[in-house]
Amino acid sequence: NPSEILPWISGNQVLIVTNEIVAPLYLDALKTSLEEKEVVDLILRDGESTKNLSTAEKIFDRMLQIPLDRTATVVALGGGVIGDMAGFTAACYQRGIPFIQIPTTLLSQVDSSVGGKTGVNHPKGKNMIGAFYQPQRVLIDISVLSTLEPAQFSSGMAEVIKYGLINDPEFFGWLENNLEPVLLLNPEVLEYLIEQSCLNKARIVELDEREGGVRALLNLGHTFGHAIETATGYGAWLHGEGVALGMVMAMYMSMEQGWVERADYDRACKLIERCNLPVNPSADFGARELKKLMGLDKKVQAGNLRLILSRGIGKAFVCDDYDEEALDKTLAYFAIG
Amino acid sequence: NPSEILPWISGNQVLIVTNEIVAPLYLDALKTSLEEKEVVDLILRDGESTKNLSTAEKIFDRMLQIPLDRTATVVALGGGVIGDMAGFTAACYQRGIPFIQIPTTLLSQVDSSVGGKTGVNHPKGKNMIGAFYQPQRVLIDISVLSTLEPAQFSSGMAEVIKYGLINDPEFFGWLENNLEPVLLLNPEVLEYLIEQSCLNKARIVELDEREGGVRALLNLGHTFGHAIETATGYGAWLHGEGVALGMVMAMYMSMEQGWVERADYDRACKLIERCNLPVNPSADFGARELKKLMGLDKKVQAGNLRLILSRGIGKAFVCDDYDEEALDKTLAYFAIG
């Protein structure tokens, strides 16, 4: 819809960064709505495995081949990977040019498009290289979710459930009661779900834009999840799948500590499983491997491994005072590779 | 001097980024002064040709090999290239970790360590990729200048002269009167020179941290100079050499426009030449080549080539309303390759 995007583009040049899955669906329509501008595009391969520095270099090459000047706008048309790559390169190109996000997955609509974090992966750690960079505008169109693969939709649901688990037990209950219309993509229900998710994230980010304190709560399930993603090679497990099992592990470990009741653990597992997300032990990785990879994760503060643990549904907290035994038991139970 | 650097380092890990020229001179002493920390180093090759994304990747690899956590400090021990590379990678590593600069060249002491700009080169343009990122602290030791090669010292003098030419005619006059003790590295005179230069730059940067307006004045000589550097391949001409001839060209073009008197042009040339910096036409590049490269320079605003021109010593101004003929005459006169 041209009336939505045009007012947010001040210069004359636009670079659309998208991928091979999204381009055939929406690129032409977006270009048409931008026809009064000088528009070029760059179509990347799909998936987390393209989120690295060599792809960033490809984008810089394209920017300089045109060349884009400082008033040009970069538009990210795609999911979280596209948002990260386009955002990071927009942040660095000439030390920052305008940037707009059009997230086309549930995951990017409820998570990566809020908060201004961009990052690319390094073989030794996820999102290790990046920038804090806010888009001029995020344009969310719910109708694009109808073309999303079911596994991708589920992956987004992991982050949605996360907001309930962190500090919004009412939202968690709403999800339990409304999961069927959500999975059937009922527009009104989806709109509420996305709105609540973005509000939840924005509230936490506002308190702490640069992640000194409460923002860490958003990493619930992510320290385990990133290790799973790294262990299995970026792309084998979807991000939300890693986060889903990671949240289950965080709840399990909290239960081991005596902080979470079995009933709350079961509720979490049940909702996650209903979204077709993993909750069971996996042979894709081993306990020792995961522990090592978690030690490298950027949530590490001066050598102490900080984790987001829980005292129940909606009661996550930042914890660096736990028994290593509870961690080891959790890893031994879930990481059976 | 440990009492100077230690208070500025909060975490336990330190990565010193330096180069093969500076390391044998100062690395051991710096490490000794940091011996209570966990210190590692990375020694890069010298020169502008290392200022690129593949060197950035090398630094990221080193950071992750250790691995550095979020409380680690990156120390740049070297000139502008080291400051840029260390600053850019510190800005991007885990989206930003602390950073300290110890500039060891005149150029980096009077220019690149003030203002928070970091950048790396792309084959198609200088400093095209970068970040705004402020160091925690800049530690300047004048005594290191005694080990600097004369050509490197001269290169720094180009930026010093620039501050006089932009808006400080008194400082320009002081330089004319005190150049001998400066070139003999008289410490008191050098201290005044560095202080005035940093103050001059800081005043302009403060008015305009993100370069919308007056900060552009700092680019006096740089649009020409960057094109010269790009045309000759990064490293063949020192940065200050390009800037020196660039300033001469800006003054010449302003004279062509009738804005600068011959006497002022001659004063500028004389002072630049006394520092052993280029003021004469060069066969290293051609007029057409330079013009094309200037069109790519990041000082381009939505297609209009903005230049920093002059109305006399200490009277530089931002100009996008000039005769193309004056530009062409200037290029034809100086670029004879």
XYZ file of C-alpha atoms in Angstrom:
674
model
C 0.000 0.000 0.000
C 1.893 3.063 -1.334
C 0.210 5.518 1.022
C 1.757 3.651 3.918
C 5.364 3.424 2.846
C 5.944 6.552 0.756
C 5.676 9.138 3.560
C 8.546 7.390 5.356
C 11.002 7.668 2.494
C 12.688 11.055 2.296
C 15.366 10.548 -0.349
C 15.039 9.391 -3.913
C 16.918 6.077 -3.863
C 15.563 2.848 -2.398
C 17.308 -0.498 -2.056
C 14.951 -3.389 -1.294
C 16.704 -6.320 0.355
C 14.633 -9.503 0.196
C 15.022 -13.240 -0.357
C 14.150 -15.815 -3.000
C 11.049 -16.990 -1.100
C 9.526 -13.568 -0.475
C 10.515 -11.877 -3.745
C 8.119 -13.789 -6.052
C 5.251 -13.078 -3.630
C 5.602 -9.385 -2.777
C 8.527 -7.695 -4.534
C 6.601 -6.528 -7.602
C 3.787 -5.055 -5.535
C 6.253 -3.199 -3.327
C 8.132 -1.870 -6.345
C 4.887 -0.649 -7.885
C 4.044 1.241 -4.716
C 7.487 2.876 -4.918
C 7.443 3.624 -8.621
C 8.098 7.329 -8.175
C 11.460 6.481 -6.579
C 14.647 5.072 -8.046
C 14.319 1.483 -6.810
C 16.811 -1.378 -6.973
C 16.670 -4.742 -5.269
C 18.918 -7.471 -3.971
C 17.526 -10.978 -3.597
C 19.384 -13.132 -1.070
C 19.088 -16.831 -0.443
C 16.652 -17.839 2.260
C 17.641 -18.906 5.746
C 19.798 -18.318 8.787
C 22.874 -19.624 6.939
C 22.973 -16.407 4.879
C 23.183 -14.255 8.024
C 26.926 -13.679 7.992
C 29.596 -11.150 7.105
C 30.067 -12.364 3.563
C 26.399 -11.628 2.834
C 26.905 -8.209 4.429
C 29.756 -7.666 2.005
C 27.498 -8.612 -0.888
C 24.999 -5.961 0.227
C 27.743 -3.327 0.585
C 28.952 -4.223 -2.914
C 25.450 -3.679 -4.279
C 25.076 -0.387 -2.392
C 28.317 0.919 -3.842
C 27.673 -0.442 -7.296
C 24.606 1.789 -7.652
C 25.948 3.838 -5.675
C 23.513 4.705 -2.911
C 24.004 8.157 -1.429
C 23.411 9.127 2.179
C 19.753 9.946 1.704
C 18.914 6.512 0.299
C 16.564 4.190 2.206
C 17.094 0.472 2.714
C 13.856 -1.538 2.875
C 13.955 -4.992 4.462
C 11.243 -7.142 2.879
C 11.354 -10.510 4.604
C 11.823 -12.226 7.921
C 14.298 -11.790 10.743
C 17.358 -12.707 8.698
C 16.538 -10.105 6.066
C 15.782 -7.532 8.760
C 19.090 -8.222 10.466
C 21.149 -8.142 7.287
C 19.452 -5.059 5.859
C 19.484 -3.287 9.229
C 23.121 -4.030 9.982
C 24.295 -2.925 6.559
C 22.092 0.195 6.674
C 23.638 0.983 10.070
C 27.178 0.673 8.696
C 26.803 2.084 5.179
C 28.313 5.558 5.346
C 27.860 5.163 9.113
C 24.091 4.923 8.854
C 21.368 5.539 6.284
C 17.567 5.329 6.712
C 16.001 1.919 7.054
C 12.418 0.553 6.905
C 11.267 -2.907 7.867
C 8.444 -4.871 6.277
C 8.486 -8.100 8.262
C 6.879 -10.995 6.396
C 7.053 -13.715 9.047
C 5.298 -14.009 12.365
C 8.685 -14.215 14.082
C 9.905 -10.932 12.655
C 6.547 -9.229 13.209
C 6.468 -10.044 16.911
C 10.162 -9.960 17.720
C 13.002 -8.863 15.498
C 11.300 -5.747 14.165
C 10.944 -4.304 17.688
C 13.940 -3.084 19.669
C 16.536 -1.982 17.163
C 18.904 -4.914 17.437
C 20.646 -6.085 14.293
C 23.205 -8.843 14.166
C 25.035 -11.298 11.971
C 26.410 -14.667 12.961
C 30.001 -15.768 13.297
C 30.907 -19.457 12.998
C 31.685 -19.294 16.715
C 28.538 -17.556 17.940
C 25.152 -16.255 16.934
C 24.593 -12.499 16.502
C 28.139 -11.839 17.663
C 28.565 -8.933 15.242
C 25.953 -6.228 14.994
C 24.642 -2.795 15.824
C 21.825 -1.120 17.689
C 19.929 0.614 14.913
C 16.297 1.723 14.842
C 14.243 1.591 11.644
C 12.388 4.744 10.592
C 9.253 2.625 10.464
C 8.028 -0.958 10.713
C 5.127 -1.824 8.393
C 3.212 -4.960 9.427
C 0.700 -6.619 7.088
C -1.030 -9.594 8.676
C -2.249 -10.973 5.359
C 1.291 -12.054 4.412
C 1.128 -14.729 7.115
C -1.225 -16.785 4.949
C 1.669 -17.596 2.601
C 4.016 -18.558 5.422
C 5.082 -22.190 5.802
C 3.549 -23.829 8.891
C 6.969 -24.493 10.455
C 7.828 -20.797 10.087
C 4.565 -19.782 11.692
C 5.261 -22.148 14.588
C 8.723 -20.675 14.960
C 7.161 -17.259 15.493
C 4.760 -18.691 18.039
C 7.717 -19.600 20.247
C 8.480 -15.896 20.748
C 4.796 -15.126 21.287
C 4.577 -17.747 24.038
C 7.791 -16.323 25.480
C 6.120 -12.975 26.242
C 3.475 -14.807 28.233
C 6.062 -16.824 30.093
C 8.221 -13.792 30.931
C 5.735 -11.510 32.659
C 2.257 -11.733 31.165
C 0.324 -14.700 32.620
C -2.960 -13.288 31.282
C -1.623 -13.308 27.742
C -0.408 -16.863 28.318
C -3.924 -17.837 29.363
C -5.403 -16.026 26.376
C -3.095 -18.068 24.115
C -4.218 -21.308 25.741
C -7.842 -20.375 25.109
C -7.436 -18.958 21.603
C -4.843 -21.164 19.986
C -7.241 -22.717 17.458
C -8.297 -19.424 15.800
C -4.636 -18.325 15.925
C -3.520 -21.425 14.044
C -6.380 -20.916 11.568
C -5.033 -17.390 10.983
C -8.187 -15.593 12.089
C -7.277 -11.959 11.314
C -8.796 -10.350 14.399
C -7.194 -12.833 16.740
C -3.844 -12.511 14.943
C -3.994 -8.748 15.159
C -4.476 -8.902 18.927
C -1.682 -11.474 19.250
C 0.819 -9.370 17.282
C -0.169 -6.170 19.033
C 0.205 -7.676 22.491
C 3.531 -9.263 21.571
C 4.976 -6.013 20.216
C 3.677 -4.075 23.228
C 5.195 -6.600 25.597
C 8.554 -6.412 23.913
C 8.469 -2.626 23.534
C 7.711 -2.191 27.254
C 10.771 -4.213 28.196
C 13.020 -2.586 25.594
C 11.971 0.917 26.639
C 13.129 0.244 30.160
C 16.507 -0.846 28.925
C 17.458 -0.115 25.333
C 21.046 -1.302 25.555
C 20.500 -4.459 27.553
C 22.027 -3.807 30.930
C 19.211 -5.315 32.975
C 15.589 -6.272 32.349
C 16.042 -6.580 28.604
C 17.893 -9.776 29.365
C 14.491 -11.308 30.195
C 13.804 -11.354 26.465
C 16.530 -13.974 26.271
C 14.323 -16.519 28.013
C 15.037 -19.781 26.195
C 17.670 -18.093 24.040
C 20.878 -19.080 25.806
C 19.883 -22.730 25.457
C 18.299 -22.041 22.068
C 21.289 -20.279 20.519
C 23.534 -23.123 21.639
C 21.160 -25.579 19.948
C 21.194 -23.495 16.770
C 24.991 -23.260 16.781
C 25.422 -26.976 17.576
C 23.167 -28.040 14.732
C 24.568 -25.501 12.260
C 22.628 -22.337 11.522
C 19.477 -23.221 9.659
C 18.949 -26.877 10.659
C 16.761 -25.895 13.601
C 14.589 -22.854 13.067
C 15.244 -20.068 15.556
C 11.851 -20.510 17.207
C 12.387 -24.236 17.494
C 15.600 -23.673 19.420
C 13.908 -21.060 21.598
C 10.946 -23.364 22.235
C 13.069 -26.219 23.501
C 15.258 -23.656 25.276
C 12.249 -22.340 27.197
C 11.268 -25.874 28.111
C 14.823 -26.422 29.378
C 14.759 -23.182 31.387
C 11.463 -24.236 32.980
C 12.814 -27.729 33.658
C 15.953 -26.374 35.253
C 13.857 -23.999 37.371
C 11.781 -26.996 38.409
C 14.994 -28.823 39.356
C 15.833 -25.840 41.534
C 12.442 -26.095 43.197
C 11.335 -22.719 41.833
C 8.708 -23.897 39.337
C 5.868 -26.332 40.023
C 5.352 -29.358 37.827
C 1.901 -27.981 36.838
C 3.426 -24.780 35.407
C 6.097 -26.777 33.610
C 3.408 -28.954 32.077
C 1.335 -25.946 31.015
C 4.360 -24.461 29.249
C 5.185 -27.735 27.497
C 1.593 -28.273 26.460
C 1.143 -24.861 24.839
C 4.506 -25.135 23.093
C 3.687 -28.621 21.824
C 0.264 -27.527 20.552
C 2.146 -25.098 18.298
C 4.031 -28.057 16.841
C 7.256 -26.944 18.515
C 9.823 -29.286 20.118
C 9.528 -30.093 23.817
C 11.282 -33.465 23.954
C 14.927 -34.499 24.413
C 16.864 -34.458 21.152
C 19.720 -36.521 19.749
C 20.842 -33.603 17.552
C 23.342 -32.361 20.172
C 25.164 -33.489 23.292
C 25.205 -32.081 26.814
C 28.907 -31.223 26.861
C 28.703 -29.545 23.444
C 25.748 -27.424 24.496
C 27.360 -26.385 27.766
C 30.487 -25.266 25.967
C 28.499 -23.315 23.427
C 26.476 -21.663 26.176
C 29.698 -20.476 27.773
C 30.459 -18.622 24.587
C 27.061 -17.020 24.341
C 27.026 -13.251 24.673
C 24.769 -13.346 27.733
C 27.967 -14.138 29.665
C 28.924 -11.427 32.194
C 32.649 -11.425 33.020
C 32.841 -15.196 33.143
C 29.610 -15.940 35.054
C 26.957 -17.636 32.989
C 23.758 -15.693 33.474
C 20.516 -17.508 32.683
C 16.889 -16.488 32.489
C 15.023 -18.818 34.802
C 11.502 -18.846 36.177
C 9.339 -18.939 39.272
C 6.227 -19.897 37.269
C 4.156 -18.791 34.260
C 4.746 -15.032 33.836
C 7.522 -14.959 36.434
C 10.836 -15.113 34.598
C 13.905 -13.577 36.233
C 17.601 -12.993 35.559
C 19.646 -15.479 37.553
C 23.337 -16.045 38.078
C 22.962 -17.817 41.388
C 21.883 -21.361 40.624
C 23.272 -24.849 41.199
C 25.462 -26.078 38.403
C 23.998 -29.492 39.112
C 20.541 -28.313 38.061
C 22.042 -27.073 34.799
C 23.899 -30.336 34.225
C 20.827 -32.435 34.979
C 18.820 -30.362 32.520
C 21.421 -30.740 29.817
C 21.758 -34.452 30.467
C 17.990 -34.881 30.198
C 17.426 -32.879 27.000
C 20.726 -33.162 25.100
C 21.087 -36.856 24.380
C 23.229 -36.695 21.214
C 51.882 4.871 32.273
C 49.598 2.411 34.150
C 47.995 5.043 36.336
C 46.602 6.661 33.211
C 45.055 3.706 31.461
C 43.959 1.367 34.258
C 41.165 3.518 35.694
C 39.459 3.462 32.285
C 39.253 -0.309 32.034
C 36.320 -1.790 33.926
C 36.340 -5.441 32.893
C 39.084 -8.014 33.119
C 39.832 -8.743 29.469
C 41.807 -6.456 27.159
C 42.501 -6.879 23.458
C 45.250 -4.602 22.151
C 45.035 -4.017 18.407
C 48.257 -2.611 16.965
C 50.484 -2.930 13.911
C 53.907 -4.300 13.046
C 55.538 -0.851 13.182
C 54.163 0.224 16.554
C 54.275 -3.147 18.315
C 58.080 -3.401 18.688
C 58.176 0.152 20.066
C 55.344 0.274 22.601
C 53.467 -3.008 22.939
C 55.564 -4.462 25.759
C 55.373 -1.309 27.825
C 51.610 -1.158 27.404
C 51.238 -4.811 28.346
C 53.344 -4.263 31.453
C 51.111 -1.415 32.518
C 48.118 -3.747 32.099
C 49.639 -6.785 33.754
C 46.838 -7.159 36.267
C 44.411 -7.772 33.401
C 44.008 -10.692 31.016
C 45.679 -9.143 27.954
C 45.882 -10.453 24.406
C 47.057 -8.661 21.290
C 46.576 -8.686 17.557
C 49.302 -7.228 15.351
C 48.102 -6.074 11.935
C 50.121 -5.056 8.935
C 50.807 -1.339 8.617
C 49.016 0.976 6.257
C 45.733 2.110 4.766
C 45.548 -1.051 2.637
C 44.677 -3.083 5.745
C 41.661 -0.880 6.485
C 39.020 -3.165 4.993
C 36.340 -5.678 5.886
C 38.618 -8.682 5.670
C 40.846 -7.201 8.381
C 37.693 -6.547 10.424
C 36.864 -10.221 10.052
C 40.325 -11.136 11.295
C 39.742 -9.029 14.407
C 36.314 -10.605 14.990
C 37.912 -14.048 14.636
C 40.470 -13.148 17.271
C 37.803 -11.721 19.593
C 35.787 -14.921 19.359
C 38.775 -17.198 19.580
C 39.566 -15.895 23.085
C 36.519 -15.291 23.475
C 36.058 -11.713 24.656
C 32.957 -11.148 26.739
C 30.857 -8.001 26.805
C 32.892 -6.311 29.514
C 36.168 -6.609 27.580
C 37.982 -3.472 26.417
C 39.572 -3.007 23.001
C 42.676 -0.780 23.032
C 43.806 0.783 19.747
C 47.579 1.297 19.871
C 48.575 2.958 16.611
C 47.554 5.531 14.049
C 44.289 6.276 12.310
C 43.996 2.931 10.567
C 44.364 1.040 13.845
C 41.931 3.413 15.532
C 39.388 2.893 12.764
C 39.720 -0.874 12.674
C 39.708 -1.323 16.446
C 36.894 1.203 16.888
C 34.681 -0.262 14.182
C 35.095 -3.820 15.436
C 34.571 -2.740 19.064
C 31.372 -0.985 17.919
C 30.080 -4.133 16.214
C 31.317 -6.887 18.548
C 28.267 -7.990 20.506
C 26.798 -4.634 19.346
C 29.410 -2.606 21.186
C 32.079 -3.138 23.840
C 34.351 -0.549 25.533
C 37.153 0.983 23.506
C 40.234 3.108 24.323
C 42.478 4.899 21.856
C 46.214 5.463 22.198
C 47.034 7.346 19.009
C 50.700 7.070 18.040
C 50.785 9.354 15.014
C 50.318 13.089 14.744
C 47.451 12.510 12.324
C 45.521 10.315 14.735
C 46.313 12.565 17.695
C 44.899 15.671 16.024
C 42.156 14.156 13.926
C 40.902 10.598 13.966
C 40.816 10.227 17.751
C 38.364 13.128 18.081
C 34.763 12.857 16.949
C 33.802 9.218 17.212
C 33.905 8.310 13.538
C 35.156 4.869 12.597
C 35.260 3.513 9.086
C 36.711 0.924 6.780
C 37.323 1.237 3.075
C 35.553 -0.499 0.224
C 37.314 -0.914 -3.138
C 34.789 1.611 -4.482
C 35.096 4.275 -1.802
C 36.950 5.328 1.309
C 35.328 4.936 4.751
C 32.139 3.733 3.106
C 31.432 1.253 5.904
C 31.588 2.330 9.521
C 29.953 3.444 12.725
C 29.740 6.436 15.016
C 31.361 5.133 18.189
C 33.004 7.101 20.980
C 36.021 5.760 22.864
C 35.874 5.691 26.672
C 39.122 7.624 26.623
C 41.863 8.912 24.310
C 45.385 8.819 25.770
C 47.864 11.077 23.954
C 51.601 10.822 24.581
C 53.597 13.410 22.636
C 56.905 11.593 23.099
C 55.828 8.861 20.651
C 56.087 11.383 17.828
C 59.882 11.216 18.002
C 59.769 7.713 16.510
C 57.417 8.704 13.713
C 58.680 8.727 10.133
C 58.977 12.274 8.734
C 56.433 11.583 5.976
C 53.923 10.428 8.596
C 54.521 13.548 10.657
C 53.946 15.696 7.572
C 50.753 13.824 6.834
C 49.462 14.834 10.262
C 50.441 18.448 9.637
C 47.987 18.563 6.728
C 45.092 18.166 9.175
C 46.636 20.684 11.553
C 46.877 23.277 8.780
C 43.298 22.419 7.836
C 41.991 23.694 11.186
C 43.659 27.017 10.533
C 42.264 27.196 7.026
C 38.708 26.317 8.099
C 37.999 28.947 10.720
C 41.076 29.808 12.782
C 43.258 32.394 10.999
C 45.162 33.121 14.239
C 46.203 29.487 14.539
C 47.212 29.577 10.869
C 49.417 32.578 11.623
C 50.848 30.851 14.692
C 51.777 27.870 12.509
C 53.530 30.151 10.004
C 55.545 31.677 12.842
C 56.312 28.477 14.748
C 56.830 25.878 12.085
C 60.540 25.385 12.804
C 60.138 24.347 16.467
C 57.170 22.210 15.412
C 59.272 20.337 12.874
C 62.051 19.971 15.485
C 59.447 18.373 17.783
C 59.769 20.941 20.554
C 57.462 19.423 23.211
C 55.872 22.653 24.434
C 55.099 23.836 20.952
C 53.762 20.394 19.974
C 51.550 20.308 23.010
C 49.983 23.624 22.063
C 49.578 22.487 18.454
C 47.819 19.238 19.410
C 45.642 20.911 21.987
C 44.499 23.626 19.602
C 43.834 21.098 16.856
C 41.752 18.834 19.104
C 39.844 21.834 20.479
C 39.147 23.097 16.982
C 37.832 19.744 15.861
C 35.859 19.146 19.058
C 34.140 22.533 18.732
C 32.938 21.693 15.250
C 31.940 18.119 16.118
C 29.995 19.242 19.180
C 27.836 21.466 17.041
C 27.041 18.600 14.748
C 27.885 15.091 15.859
C 26.220 13.276 12.969
C 27.385 15.502 10.157
C 24.292 17.249 8.916
C 25.860 20.692 8.595
C 28.990 22.419 9.887
C 30.849 19.165 10.482
C 31.174 19.018 6.717
C 33.752 21.828 7.037
C 36.150 19.215 8.408
C 36.091 17.716 4.933
C 38.054 20.660 3.551
C 40.472 19.095 1.067
C 38.973 15.659 1.660
C 36.632 15.292 -1.310
C 39.578 15.933 -3.622
C 41.929 14.068 -1.285
C 39.836 10.902 -0.979
C 39.531 10.763 -4.756
C 43.321 11.022 -5.010
C 43.729 8.252 -2.452
C 41.247 6.017 -4.248
C 42.745 6.744 -7.682
C 46.256 5.892 -6.545
C 45.159 2.848 -4.531
C 44.884 3.084 -0.765
C 48.345 3.518 0.681
C 50.286 4.971 -2.242
C 49.540 8.538 -1.152
C 49.381 9.088 2.577
C 46.051 10.433 3.763
C 47.555 13.789 4.701
C 49.255 14.073 1.334
C 45.920 13.666 -0.423
C 44.312 16.163 1.936
C 47.174 18.641 1.450
C 46.875 18.699 -2.321
C 43.075 18.589 -1.894
C 43.194 21.787 0.186
C 45.382 23.431 -2.412
C 42.847 22.422 -5.063
C 39.933 23.766 -3.001
C 41.771 27.081 -2.593
C 42.634 27.169 -6.290
C 39.039 26.483 -7.286
C 37.857 29.191 -4.896
C 40.357 31.549 -6.527
C 38.942 30.577 -9.931
C 35.530 31.571 -8.588
C 36.918 34.925 -7.509
C 36.334 34.143 -3.824
C 39.958 33.789 -2.685
C 42.786 36.232 -3.334
C 46.016 35.066 -4.881
C 47.878 36.163 -1.712
C 45.807 33.794 0.472
C 46.227 30.979 -2.008
C 49.982 31.530 -1.921
C 50.063 31.596 1.884
C 48.245 28.254 2.010
C 50.568 26.697 -0.571
C 53.652 28.009 1.187
C 52.772 26.621 4.625
C 51.761 23.268 3.135
C 54.949 23.065 1.128
C 57.112 23.931 4.143
C 55.695 20.781 5.766
C 57.007 18.803 2.821
C 53.489 18.150 1.559
C 52.443 18.153 -2.122
C 51.173 21.396 -3.670
C 52.004 20.795 -7.327
C 50.117 19.132 -10.211
C 50.582 15.361 -10.270
C 50.752 12.763 -13.001
C 49.485 10.054 -10.616
C 45.847 10.579 -11.673
C 43.749 12.132 -14.421
C 41.062 14.810 -14.309
C 38.257 12.612 -15.563
C 39.158 9.817 -13.149
C 39.185 12.190 -10.190
C 35.891 13.778 -11.128
C 34.229 10.393 -11.367
C 35.634 9.315 -8.024
C 34.494 12.551 -6.408
C 30.978 11.819 -7.598
C 31.090 8.646 -5.576
C 32.355 10.303 -2.433
C 30.008 10.198 0.521
C 29.834 13.991 0.715
C 27.324 13.720 -2.137
C 23.829 14.921 -1.170
C 21.097 13.365 -3.320
C 23.108 13.795 -6.501
C 24.539 17.290 -5.927
C 28.266 17.354 -5.335
C 28.874 19.461 -2.265
C 32.361 20.898 -1.826
C 34.110 22.757 0.958
C 35.422 25.947 -0.606
C 36.912 29.124 0.810
C 36.706 32.893 0.988
C 40.227 33.194 2.415
C 42.430 31.882 5.244
C 40.074 30.830 8.077
C 36.972 31.283 5.951
C 35.944 27.884 4.625
C 32.304 27.243 3.788
C 30.026 24.491 2.505
C 29.189 25.122 -1.121
C 26.949 23.452 -3.659
C 26.498 26.507 -5.828
C 29.639 26.850 -7.891
C 30.515 26.842 -11.584
C 31.346 23.418 -12.922
C 33.884 25.200 -15.103
C 35.881 26.243 -12.045
C 35.915 22.623 -10.910
C 36.987 21.384 -14.332
C 39.737 24.006 -14.629
C 41.051 22.993 -11.225
C 41.057 19.317 -12.116
C 42.689 20.016 -15.473
C 45.411 22.038 -13.768
C 46.266 19.601 -10.944
C 45.379 16.166 -12.360
C 47.685 15.724 -15.303
C 47.910 11.928 -15.401
